[in-house]
Protein backbone atom coordinates (compact mmCIF):
# COMPACT_ATOMS: atom_id res chain seq x y z
CA UNK A 1 0.00 0.00 0.00
CA UNK A 2 1.37 3.40 -0.92
CA UNK A 3 0.66 6.53 1.15
CA UNK A 4 1.69 10.16 0.85
CA UNK A 5 2.68 11.19 4.38
CA UNK A 6 4.49 13.53 6.69
CA UNK A 7 6.62 12.11 9.49
CA UNK A 8 5.29 13.20 12.88
CA UNK A 9 7.68 11.21 15.09
CA UNK A 10 10.76 9.02 14.61
CA UNK A 11 11.78 6.39 17.15
CA UNK A 12 15.43 5.45 17.70
CA UNK A 13 16.86 2.27 16.21
CA UNK A 14 15.85 -0.65 18.43
CA UNK A 15 18.11 -3.70 18.66
CA UNK A 16 17.25 -6.86 20.58
CA UNK A 17 18.73 -10.32 20.72
CA UNK A 18 16.69 -13.47 20.26
CA UNK A 19 17.24 -17.18 19.65
CA UNK A 20 16.04 -18.47 16.26
CA UNK A 21 14.40 -21.84 15.58
CA UNK A 22 17.80 -23.51 15.12
CA UNK A 23 18.98 -22.26 18.52
CA UNK A 24 21.32 -19.58 17.13
CA UNK A 25 21.57 -16.11 18.69
CA UNK A 26 20.30 -13.41 16.32
CA UNK A 27 20.02 -9.63 16.46
CA UNK A 28 16.73 -8.02 15.43
CA UNK A 29 16.77 -4.36 14.36
CA UNK A 30 13.76 -2.09 13.90
CA UNK A 31 12.96 1.61 13.60
CA UNK A 32 9.48 3.04 14.13
CA UNK A 33 7.81 6.02 12.50
CA UNK A 34 4.54 7.83 13.18
CA UNK A 35 3.20 8.86 9.78
CA UNK A 36 0.25 11.11 8.95
CA UNK A 37 -1.57 11.80 5.70
CA UNK A 38 -3.55 14.64 7.29
CA UNK A 39 -6.54 12.46 8.10
CA UNK A 40 -5.05 9.23 9.46
CA UNK A 41 -2.04 8.55 11.65
CA UNK A 42 -0.25 5.22 11.50
CA UNK A 43 2.68 3.59 13.28
CA UNK A 44 4.92 1.76 10.81
CA UNK A 45 8.16 -0.09 11.46
CA UNK A 46 11.17 -0.75 9.24
CA UNK A 47 13.25 -3.80 10.06
CA UNK A 48 16.69 -5.29 9.46
CA UNK A 49 19.10 -3.60 7.10
CA UNK A 50 16.48 -1.11 5.95
CA UNK A 51 16.01 0.08 9.55
CA UNK A 52 19.78 0.64 9.78
CA UNK A 53 19.75 2.54 6.47
CA UNK A 54 16.93 4.81 7.69
CA UNK A 55 18.83 5.45 10.93
CA UNK A 56 21.53 7.17 8.84
CA UNK A 57 19.12 9.50 7.00
CA UNK A 58 17.95 12.96 8.02
CA UNK A 59 14.21 13.61 7.76
CA UNK A 60 12.49 16.98 7.41
CA UNK A 61 9.17 17.20 9.33
CA UNK A 62 7.86 19.79 6.85
CA UNK A 63 8.54 17.53 3.83
CA UNK A 64 6.05 15.12 2.25
CA UNK A 65 7.17 11.52 1.68
CA UNK A 66 5.97 8.49 -0.23
CA UNK A 67 5.72 5.47 2.08
CA UNK A 68 5.30 1.91 0.84
CA UNK A 69 3.64 -0.13 3.56
CA UNK A 70 2.82 -3.80 3.97
CA UNK A 71 0.02 -4.58 6.41
CA UNK A 72 -0.22 -7.99 8.07
CA UNK A 73 -2.77 -9.31 10.54
CA UNK A 74 -1.89 -11.50 13.50
CA UNK A 75 -4.44 -13.55 15.41
CA UNK A 76 -3.93 -14.32 19.08
CA UNK A 77 -5.91 -15.44 22.12
CA UNK A 78 -6.00 -13.15 25.15
CA UNK A 79 -5.82 -14.29 28.76
CA UNK A 80 -9.62 -14.65 28.88
CA UNK A 81 -9.68 -16.96 25.86
CA UNK A 82 -11.00 -14.34 23.41
CA UNK A 83 -9.61 -14.37 19.87
CA UNK A 84 -8.09 -10.98 19.02
CA UNK A 85 -6.44 -9.48 15.95
CA UNK A 86 -3.50 -7.14 15.66
CA UNK A 87 -2.38 -5.20 12.59
CA UNK A 88 1.36 -4.89 11.95
CA UNK A 89 2.46 -2.26 9.45
CA UNK A 90 5.90 -2.75 7.90
CA UNK A 91 7.61 0.23 6.25
CA UNK A 92 9.32 -1.09 3.14
CA UNK A 93 10.21 2.21 1.40
CA UNK A 94 10.28 5.88 2.41
CA UNK A 95 11.26 8.52 -0.17
CA UNK A 96 10.84 12.26 -0.55
CA UNK A 97 7.84 13.16 -2.66
C-alpha atoms as a PDB file:
ATOM      1  CA  UNK A   1       0.000   0.000   0.000  1.00  0.00           C
ATOM      2  CA  UNK A   2       1.372   3.402  -0.917  1.00  0.00           C
ATOM      3  CA  UNK A   3       0.662   6.530   1.147  1.00  0.00           C
ATOM      4  CA  UNK A   4       1.693  10.165   0.846  1.00  0.00           C
ATOM      5  CA  UNK A   5       2.676  11.193   4.379  1.00  0.00           C
ATOM      6  CA  UNK A   6       4.494  13.532   6.693  1.00  0.00           C
ATOM      7  CA  UNK A   7       6.616  12.108   9.490  1.00  0.00           C
ATOM      8  CA  UNK A   8       5.294  13.205  12.884  1.00  0.00           C
ATOM      9  CA  UNK A   9       7.681  11.210  15.088  1.00  0.00           C
ATOM     10  CA  UNK A  10      10.765   9.021  14.614  1.00  0.00           C
ATOM     11  CA  UNK A  11      11.782   6.392  17.155  1.00  0.00           C
ATOM     12  CA  UNK A  12      15.428   5.450  17.703  1.00  0.00           C
ATOM     13  CA  UNK A  13      16.860   2.265  16.212  1.00  0.00           C
ATOM     14  CA  UNK A  14      15.848  -0.650  18.435  1.00  0.00           C
ATOM     15  CA  UNK A  15      18.111  -3.698  18.662  1.00  0.00           C
ATOM     16  CA  UNK A  16      17.252  -6.859  20.579  1.00  0.00           C
ATOM     17  CA  UNK A  17      18.729 -10.319  20.719  1.00  0.00           C
ATOM     18  CA  UNK A  18      16.690 -13.469  20.259  1.00  0.00           C
ATOM     19  CA  UNK A  19      17.237 -17.177  19.653  1.00  0.00           C
ATOM     20  CA  UNK A  20      16.036 -18.469  16.263  1.00  0.00           C
ATOM     21  CA  UNK A  21      14.403 -21.845  15.576  1.00  0.00           C
ATOM     22  CA  UNK A  22      17.801 -23.515  15.115  1.00  0.00           C
ATOM     23  CA  UNK A  23      18.981 -22.260  18.520  1.00  0.00           C
ATOM     24  CA  UNK A  24      21.320 -19.578  17.134  1.00  0.00           C
ATOM     25  CA  UNK A  25      21.574 -16.108  18.689  1.00  0.00           C
ATOM     26  CA  UNK A  26      20.302 -13.410  16.319  1.00  0.00           C
ATOM     27  CA  UNK A  27      20.022  -9.631  16.456  1.00  0.00           C
ATOM     28  CA  UNK A  28      16.735  -8.018  15.428  1.00  0.00           C
ATOM     29  CA  UNK A  29      16.767  -4.359  14.363  1.00  0.00           C
ATOM     30  CA  UNK A  30      13.759  -2.089  13.905  1.00  0.00           C
ATOM     31  CA  UNK A  31      12.959   1.609  13.605  1.00  0.00           C
ATOM     32  CA  UNK A  32       9.479   3.037  14.129  1.00  0.00           C
ATOM     33  CA  UNK A  33       7.806   6.023  12.497  1.00  0.00           C
ATOM     34  CA  UNK A  34       4.537   7.828  13.182  1.00  0.00           C
ATOM     35  CA  UNK A  35       3.197   8.861   9.783  1.00  0.00           C
ATOM     36  CA  UNK A  36       0.250  11.111   8.949  1.00  0.00           C
ATOM     37  CA  UNK A  37      -1.568  11.802   5.697  1.00  0.00           C
ATOM     38  CA  UNK A  38      -3.547  14.636   7.291  1.00  0.00           C
ATOM     39  CA  UNK A  39      -6.538  12.458   8.103  1.00  0.00           C
ATOM     40  CA  UNK A  40      -5.049   9.233   9.463  1.00  0.00           C
ATOM     41  CA  UNK A  41      -2.035   8.550  11.647  1.00  0.00           C
ATOM     42  CA  UNK A  42      -0.251   5.224  11.501  1.00  0.00           C
ATOM     43  CA  UNK A  43       2.681   3.591  13.279  1.00  0.00           C
ATOM     44  CA  UNK A  44       4.924   1.758  10.810  1.00  0.00           C
ATOM     45  CA  UNK A  45       8.158  -0.088  11.456  1.00  0.00           C
ATOM     46  CA  UNK A  46      11.172  -0.746   9.240  1.00  0.00           C
ATOM     47  CA  UNK A  47      13.253  -3.797  10.057  1.00  0.00           C
ATOM     48  CA  UNK A  48      16.686  -5.293   9.460  1.00  0.00           C
ATOM     49  CA  UNK A  49      19.102  -3.598   7.099  1.00  0.00           C
ATOM     50  CA  UNK A  50      16.478  -1.113   5.951  1.00  0.00           C
ATOM     51  CA  UNK A  51      16.007   0.075   9.551  1.00  0.00           C
ATOM     52  CA  UNK A  52      19.776   0.638   9.779  1.00  0.00           C
ATOM     53  CA  UNK A  53      19.746   2.536   6.474  1.00  0.00           C
ATOM     54  CA  UNK A  54      16.925   4.807   7.686  1.00  0.00           C
ATOM     55  CA  UNK A  55      18.830   5.454  10.927  1.00  0.00           C
ATOM     56  CA  UNK A  56      21.531   7.168   8.839  1.00  0.00           C
ATOM     57  CA  UNK A  57      19.116   9.498   7.004  1.00  0.00           C
ATOM     58  CA  UNK A  58      17.954  12.956   8.021  1.00  0.00           C
ATOM     59  CA  UNK A  59      14.214  13.614   7.759  1.00  0.00           C
ATOM     60  CA  UNK A  60      12.493  16.984   7.411  1.00  0.00           C
ATOM     61  CA  UNK A  61       9.170  17.200   9.334  1.00  0.00           C
ATOM     62  CA  UNK A  62       7.860  19.785   6.846  1.00  0.00           C
ATOM     63  CA  UNK A  63       8.539  17.530   3.833  1.00  0.00           C
ATOM     64  CA  UNK A  64       6.046  15.121   2.255  1.00  0.00           C
ATOM     65  CA  UNK A  65       7.166  11.516   1.683  1.00  0.00           C
ATOM     66  CA  UNK A  66       5.967   8.487  -0.228  1.00  0.00           C
ATOM     67  CA  UNK A  67       5.724   5.468   2.080  1.00  0.00           C
ATOM     68  CA  UNK A  68       5.300   1.906   0.844  1.00  0.00           C
ATOM     69  CA  UNK A  69       3.636  -0.135   3.561  1.00  0.00           C
ATOM     70  CA  UNK A  70       2.821  -3.804   3.973  1.00  0.00           C
ATOM     71  CA  UNK A  71       0.019  -4.584   6.409  1.00  0.00           C
ATOM     72  CA  UNK A  72      -0.217  -7.994   8.067  1.00  0.00           C
ATOM     73  CA  UNK A  73      -2.774  -9.310  10.538  1.00  0.00           C
ATOM     74  CA  UNK A  74      -1.892 -11.503  13.503  1.00  0.00           C
ATOM     75  CA  UNK A  75      -4.441 -13.548  15.405  1.00  0.00           C
ATOM     76  CA  UNK A  76      -3.927 -14.317  19.084  1.00  0.00           C
ATOM     77  CA  UNK A  77      -5.907 -15.436  22.116  1.00  0.00           C
ATOM     78  CA  UNK A  78      -5.998 -13.153  25.147  1.00  0.00           C
ATOM     79  CA  UNK A  79      -5.818 -14.294  28.761  1.00  0.00           C
ATOM     80  CA  UNK A  80      -9.621 -14.653  28.875  1.00  0.00           C
ATOM     81  CA  UNK A  81      -9.682 -16.960  25.856  1.00  0.00           C
ATOM     82  CA  UNK A  82     -10.997 -14.344  23.411  1.00  0.00           C
ATOM     83  CA  UNK A  83      -9.609 -14.368  19.875  1.00  0.00           C
ATOM     84  CA  UNK A  84      -8.089 -10.975  19.024  1.00  0.00           C
ATOM     85  CA  UNK A  85      -6.443  -9.480  15.948  1.00  0.00           C
ATOM     86  CA  UNK A  86      -3.497  -7.142  15.661  1.00  0.00           C
ATOM     87  CA  UNK A  87      -2.380  -5.196  12.590  1.00  0.00           C
ATOM     88  CA  UNK A  88       1.358  -4.887  11.952  1.00  0.00           C
ATOM     89  CA  UNK A  89       2.460  -2.256   9.447  1.00  0.00           C
ATOM     90  CA  UNK A  90       5.896  -2.746   7.904  1.00  0.00           C
ATOM     91  CA  UNK A  91       7.605   0.232   6.248  1.00  0.00           C
ATOM     92  CA  UNK A  92       9.317  -1.090   3.139  1.00  0.00           C
ATOM     93  CA  UNK A  93      10.207   2.206   1.403  1.00  0.00           C
ATOM     94  CA  UNK A  94      10.281   5.878   2.406  1.00  0.00           C
ATOM     95  CA  UNK A  95      11.260   8.519  -0.168  1.00  0.00           C
ATOM     96  CA  UNK A  96      10.845  12.259  -0.545  1.00  0.00           C
ATOM     97  CA  UNK A  97       7.839  13.164  -2.664  1.00  0.00           C
END
